């Protein structure tokens, strides 16, 4: 029976970091089902959903801390269950661009949380605007809207909310691959 575990790993950004973790997963006869990996400052962060039989996940639980101690990596592993598909939810993509300022993610997440709308993915980045160098902030997220929600009404409320925050936003159906 397939078992699932979530692994988070953070360590100094260096060549071979991904290889060390992915090789350990393979050596334990587990599989990386989903992942998000990125450099963040001088650190490298990984979030993995791994699958395998009970023995593979147990071996990972035993071997991952050994690798972490040897390579000075901070890791956490815990078992999870398959999320399953909610058939009554509609995936929508949200893109936001604005001047970099504190509280943008908190404000956006509050808007959706108060409406019982789940954020299933969220990515942010800062960058300098072309020509001016002004600090900018971008947010990309995927939300899951209950099918009983009036999308046009929600979109209008969201756009009004974004106008109040002085941020540019797009809300459109999420294109899955």
mmCIF file of C-alpha atoms in Angstrom:
data_model
loop_
_atom_site.group_PDB
_atom_site.id
_atom_site.type_symbol
_atom_site.label_atom_id
_atom_site.label_comp_id
_atom_site.label_asym_id
_atom_site.label_seq_id
_atom_site.Cartn_x
_atom_site.Cartn_y
_atom_site.Cartn_z
ATOM 1 C CA UNK A 1 0.000 0.000 0.000
ATOM 2 C CA UNK A 2 1.353 3.413 -1.006
ATOM 3 C CA UNK A 3 2.457 5.618 1.878
ATOM 4 C CA UNK A 4 3.091 9.358 1.683
ATOM 5 C CA UNK A 5 5.418 11.656 3.587
ATOM 6 C CA UNK A 6 6.272 15.341 3.403
ATOM 7 C CA UNK A 7 9.927 16.319 3.675
ATOM 8 C CA UNK A 8 11.137 19.850 4.240
ATOM 9 C CA UNK A 9 14.860 20.509 3.976
ATOM 10 C CA UNK A 10 16.825 23.746 4.264
ATOM 11 C CA UNK A 11 20.566 24.147 4.003
ATOM 12 C CA UNK A 12 23.330 26.315 2.658
ATOM 13 C CA UNK A 13 22.859 26.816 -1.093
ATOM 14 C CA UNK A 14 25.512 24.716 -2.802
ATOM 15 C CA UNK A 15 26.053 22.448 -5.764
ATOM 16 C CA UNK A 16 24.744 18.965 -5.045
ATOM 17 C CA UNK A 17 22.086 19.822 -2.474
ATOM 18 C CA UNK A 18 19.233 18.542 -4.643
ATOM 19 C CA UNK A 19 21.248 15.466 -5.576
ATOM 20 C CA UNK A 20 21.925 14.527 -1.938
ATOM 21 C CA UNK A 21 18.252 14.564 -0.962
ATOM 22 C CA UNK A 22 16.909 13.054 -4.190
ATOM 23 C CA UNK A 23 19.541 10.278 -4.124
ATOM 24 C CA UNK A 24 18.579 9.390 -0.543
ATOM 25 C CA UNK A 25 14.918 9.213 -1.565
ATOM 26 C CA UNK A 26 15.846 6.910 -4.472
ATOM 27 C CA UNK A 27 18.179 4.795 -2.286
ATOM 28 C CA UNK A 28 15.270 4.209 0.098
ATOM 29 C CA UNK A 29 13.097 3.027 -2.855
ATOM 30 C CA UNK A 30 10.782 6.008 -2.502
ATOM 31 C CA UNK A 31 9.619 8.393 -5.211
ATOM 32 C CA UNK A 32 9.361 12.194 -5.330
ATOM 33 C CA UNK A 33 5.727 12.766 -6.313
ATOM 34 C CA UNK A 34 5.678 16.567 -6.010
ATOM 35 C CA UNK A 35 8.277 19.144 -5.094
ATOM 36 C CA UNK A 36 9.026 22.818 -4.711
ATOM 37 C CA UNK A 37 12.718 23.718 -4.538
ATOM 38 C CA UNK A 38 14.311 27.150 -4.615
ATOM 39 C CA UNK A 39 17.245 29.256 -3.497
ATOM 40 C CA UNK A 40 16.219 31.749 -0.822
ATOM 41 C CA UNK A 41 19.007 34.146 0.036
ATOM 42 C CA UNK A 42 22.088 32.042 0.723
ATOM 43 C CA UNK A 43 19.939 29.042 1.671
ATOM 44 C CA UNK A 44 18.277 26.394 -0.475
ATOM 45 C CA UNK A 45 14.829 25.123 0.526
ATOM 46 C CA UNK A 46 13.024 21.983 -0.575
ATOM 47 C CA UNK A 47 9.507 20.793 0.074
ATOM 48 C CA UNK A 48 8.848 17.274 -1.191
ATOM 49 C CA UNK A 49 5.915 14.905 -1.235
ATOM 50 C CA UNK A 50 7.395 11.416 -1.401
ATOM 51 C CA UNK A 51 5.643 8.112 -1.881
ATOM 52 C CA UNK A 52 6.607 4.524 -1.342
ATOM 53 C CA UNK A 53 5.681 1.410 0.562
ATOM 54 C CA UNK A 54 5.762 1.379 4.355
ATOM 55 C CA UNK A 55 9.350 0.120 4.440
ATOM 56 C CA UNK A 56 10.596 2.851 2.051
ATOM 57 C CA UNK A 57 9.082 5.644 4.132
ATOM 58 C CA UNK A 58 10.341 4.100 7.397
ATOM 59 C CA UNK A 59 13.854 3.887 5.917
ATOM 60 C CA UNK A 60 13.635 7.559 4.902
ATOM 61 C CA UNK A 61 12.522 8.483 8.423
ATOM 62 C CA UNK A 62 15.620 6.726 9.767
ATOM 63 C CA UNK A 63 18.183 7.820 7.159
ATOM 64 C CA UNK A 64 17.188 11.443 6.546
ATOM 65 C CA UNK A 65 18.282 12.699 10.009
ATOM 66 C CA UNK A 66 21.689 11.023 9.500
ATOM 67 C CA UNK A 67 22.181 12.891 6.215
ATOM 68 C CA UNK A 68 20.984 16.104 7.843
ATOM 69 C CA UNK A 69 23.520 15.833 10.666
ATOM 70 C CA UNK A 70 26.362 14.932 8.318
ATOM 71 C CA UNK A 71 25.636 17.751 5.821
ATOM 72 C CA UNK A 72 24.319 20.461 8.206
ATOM 73 C CA UNK A 73 20.831 20.420 6.703
ATOM 74 C CA UNK A 74 17.691 21.172 8.699
ATOM 75 C CA UNK A 75 15.074 18.555 7.835
ATOM 76 C CA UNK A 76 11.653 17.468 8.913
ATOM 77 C CA UNK A 77 9.698 14.477 7.690
ATOM 78 C CA UNK A 78 6.183 13.486 8.574
ATOM 79 C CA UNK A 79 3.663 11.094 7.136
ATOM 80 C CA UNK A 80 0.567 12.356 5.409
ATOM 81 C CA UNK A 81 -2.390 11.049 3.460
ATOM 82 C CA UNK A 82 -3.539 11.518 -0.115
ATOM 83 C CA UNK A 83 -5.473 14.760 -0.350
ATOM 84 C CA UNK A 84 -7.960 13.488 -2.888
ATOM 85 C CA UNK A 85 -9.867 15.610 -5.337
ATOM 86 C CA UNK A 86 -12.717 17.835 -4.248
ATOM 87 C CA UNK A 87 -15.136 17.768 -7.141
ATOM 88 C CA UNK A 88 -17.103 20.803 -6.018
ATOM 89 C CA UNK A 89 -14.128 23.195 -6.169
ATOM 90 C CA UNK A 90 -13.108 25.361 -9.118
ATOM 91 C CA UNK A 91 -9.401 26.210 -9.462
ATOM 92 C CA UNK A 92 -8.657 29.872 -10.210
ATOM 93 C CA UNK A 93 -5.318 31.609 -10.725
ATOM 94 C CA UNK A 94 -4.572 34.943 -9.085
ATOM 95 C CA UNK A 95 -1.697 37.192 -10.192
ATOM 96 C CA UNK A 96 -0.910 40.334 -8.218
ATOM 97 C CA UNK A 97 1.734 42.997 -8.904
ATOM 98 C CA UNK A 98 2.371 45.968 -6.635
ATOM 99 C CA UNK A 99 4.952 48.133 -4.965
ATOM 100 C CA UNK A 100 6.820 46.072 -2.395
ATOM 101 C CA UNK A 101 5.252 46.791 0.991
ATOM 102 C CA UNK A 102 4.563 44.872 4.193
ATOM 103 C CA UNK A 103 1.265 43.031 4.597
ATOM 104 C CA UNK A 104 0.360 42.150 1.012
ATOM 105 C CA UNK A 105 0.248 38.369 1.597
ATOM 106 C CA UNK A 106 -1.595 38.834 4.902
ATOM 107 C CA UNK A 107 -4.213 41.051 3.238
ATOM 108 C CA UNK A 108 -4.727 38.728 0.266
ATOM 109 C CA UNK A 109 -4.931 35.595 2.408
ATOM 110 C CA UNK A 110 -7.405 37.327 4.736
ATOM 111 C CA UNK A 111 -9.653 38.209 1.795
ATOM 112 C CA UNK A 112 -9.932 34.564 0.761
ATOM 113 C CA UNK A 113 -9.996 33.067 4.270
ATOM 114 C CA UNK A 114 -12.965 35.221 5.311
ATOM 115 C CA UNK A 115 -14.834 33.833 2.304
ATOM 116 C CA UNK A 116 -13.907 30.197 3.076
ATOM 117 C CA UNK A 117 -11.805 29.976 -0.092
ATOM 118 C CA UNK A 118 -8.741 27.777 0.106
ATOM 119 C CA UNK A 119 -5.369 28.893 -1.214
ATOM 120 C CA UNK A 120 -3.772 25.747 -2.598
ATOM 121 C CA UNK A 121 -0.568 27.374 -3.917
ATOM 122 C CA UNK A 122 1.143 30.682 -3.239
ATOM 123 C CA UNK A 123 4.420 32.020 -4.613
ATOM 124 C CA UNK A 124 5.898 35.469 -4.133
ATOM 125 C CA UNK A 125 8.912 37.336 -5.439
ATOM 126 C CA UNK A 126 10.473 40.765 -5.188
ATOM 127 C CA UNK A 127 12.218 42.456 -8.080
ATOM 128 C CA UNK A 128 13.290 45.877 -9.306
ATOM 129 C CA UNK A 129 11.001 47.559 -11.839
ATOM 130 C CA UNK A 130 12.479 48.052 -15.274
ATOM 131 C CA UNK A 131 13.962 51.504 -15.916
ATOM 132 C CA UNK A 132 13.178 52.941 -12.429
ATOM 133 C CA UNK A 133 14.481 50.221 -10.121
ATOM 134 C CA UNK A 134 11.445 50.655 -7.862
ATOM 135 C CA UNK A 135 11.058 47.656 -5.492
ATOM 136 C CA UNK A 136 8.132 45.551 -6.742
ATOM 137 C CA UNK A 137 6.326 42.525 -5.350
ATOM 138 C CA UNK A 138 4.524 39.777 -7.239
ATOM 139 C CA UNK A 139 2.158 37.112 -5.965
ATOM 140 C CA UNK A 140 0.916 34.106 -7.887
ATOM 141 C CA UNK A 141 -1.606 31.833 -6.248
ATOM 142 C CA UNK A 142 -4.089 29.145 -7.046
ATOM 143 C CA UNK A 143 -7.331 29.223 -5.104
ATOM 144 C CA UNK A 144 -10.098 26.628 -4.888
ATOM 145 C CA UNK A 145 -13.514 28.247 -5.115
ATOM 146 C CA UNK A 146 -16.627 26.304 -4.031
ATOM 147 C CA UNK A 147 -18.798 25.716 -7.104
ATOM 148 C CA UNK A 148 -21.752 27.321 -5.313
ATOM 149 C CA UNK A 149 -19.911 30.678 -5.295
ATOM 150 C CA UNK A 150 -20.984 33.347 -7.762
ATOM 151 C CA UNK A 151 -17.683 33.841 -9.604
ATOM 152 C CA UNK A 152 -18.595 37.219 -11.148
ATOM 153 C CA UNK A 153 -19.537 38.597 -7.725
ATOM 154 C CA UNK A 154 -16.355 37.238 -6.121
ATOM 155 C CA UNK A 155 -14.216 38.656 -8.941
ATOM 156 C CA UNK A 156 -15.828 42.079 -8.523
ATOM 157 C CA UNK A 157 -15.280 42.029 -4.733
ATOM 158 C CA UNK A 158 -11.678 40.955 -5.253
ATOM 159 C CA UNK A 159 -10.959 43.662 -7.811
ATOM 160 C CA UNK A 160 -12.508 46.310 -5.527
ATOM 161 C CA UNK A 161 -10.364 44.968 -2.673
ATOM 162 C CA UNK A 162 -7.244 45.170 -4.853
ATOM 163 C CA UNK A 163 -8.104 48.747 -5.828
ATOM 164 C CA UNK A 164 -8.284 49.641 -2.114
ATOM 165 C CA UNK A 165 -4.827 48.089 -1.619
ATOM 166 C CA UNK A 166 -3.509 49.849 -4.749
ATOM 167 C CA UNK A 167 -2.397 46.576 -6.357
ATOM 168 C CA UNK A 168 -2.909 45.285 -9.897
ATOM 169 C CA UNK A 169 -4.510 41.842 -10.092
ATOM 170 C CA UNK A 170 -5.866 39.268 -12.487
ATOM 171 C CA UNK A 171 -8.271 36.481 -11.524
ATOM 172 C CA UNK A 172 -8.915 33.803 -14.145
ATOM 173 C CA UNK A 173 -9.609 30.080 -14.367
ATOM 174 C CA UNK A 174 -6.475 28.078 -13.574
ATOM 175 C CA UNK A 175 -5.099 26.332 -16.631
ATOM 176 C CA UNK A 176 -3.924 22.896 -15.532
ATOM 177 C CA UNK A 177 -1.593 20.759 -17.599
#
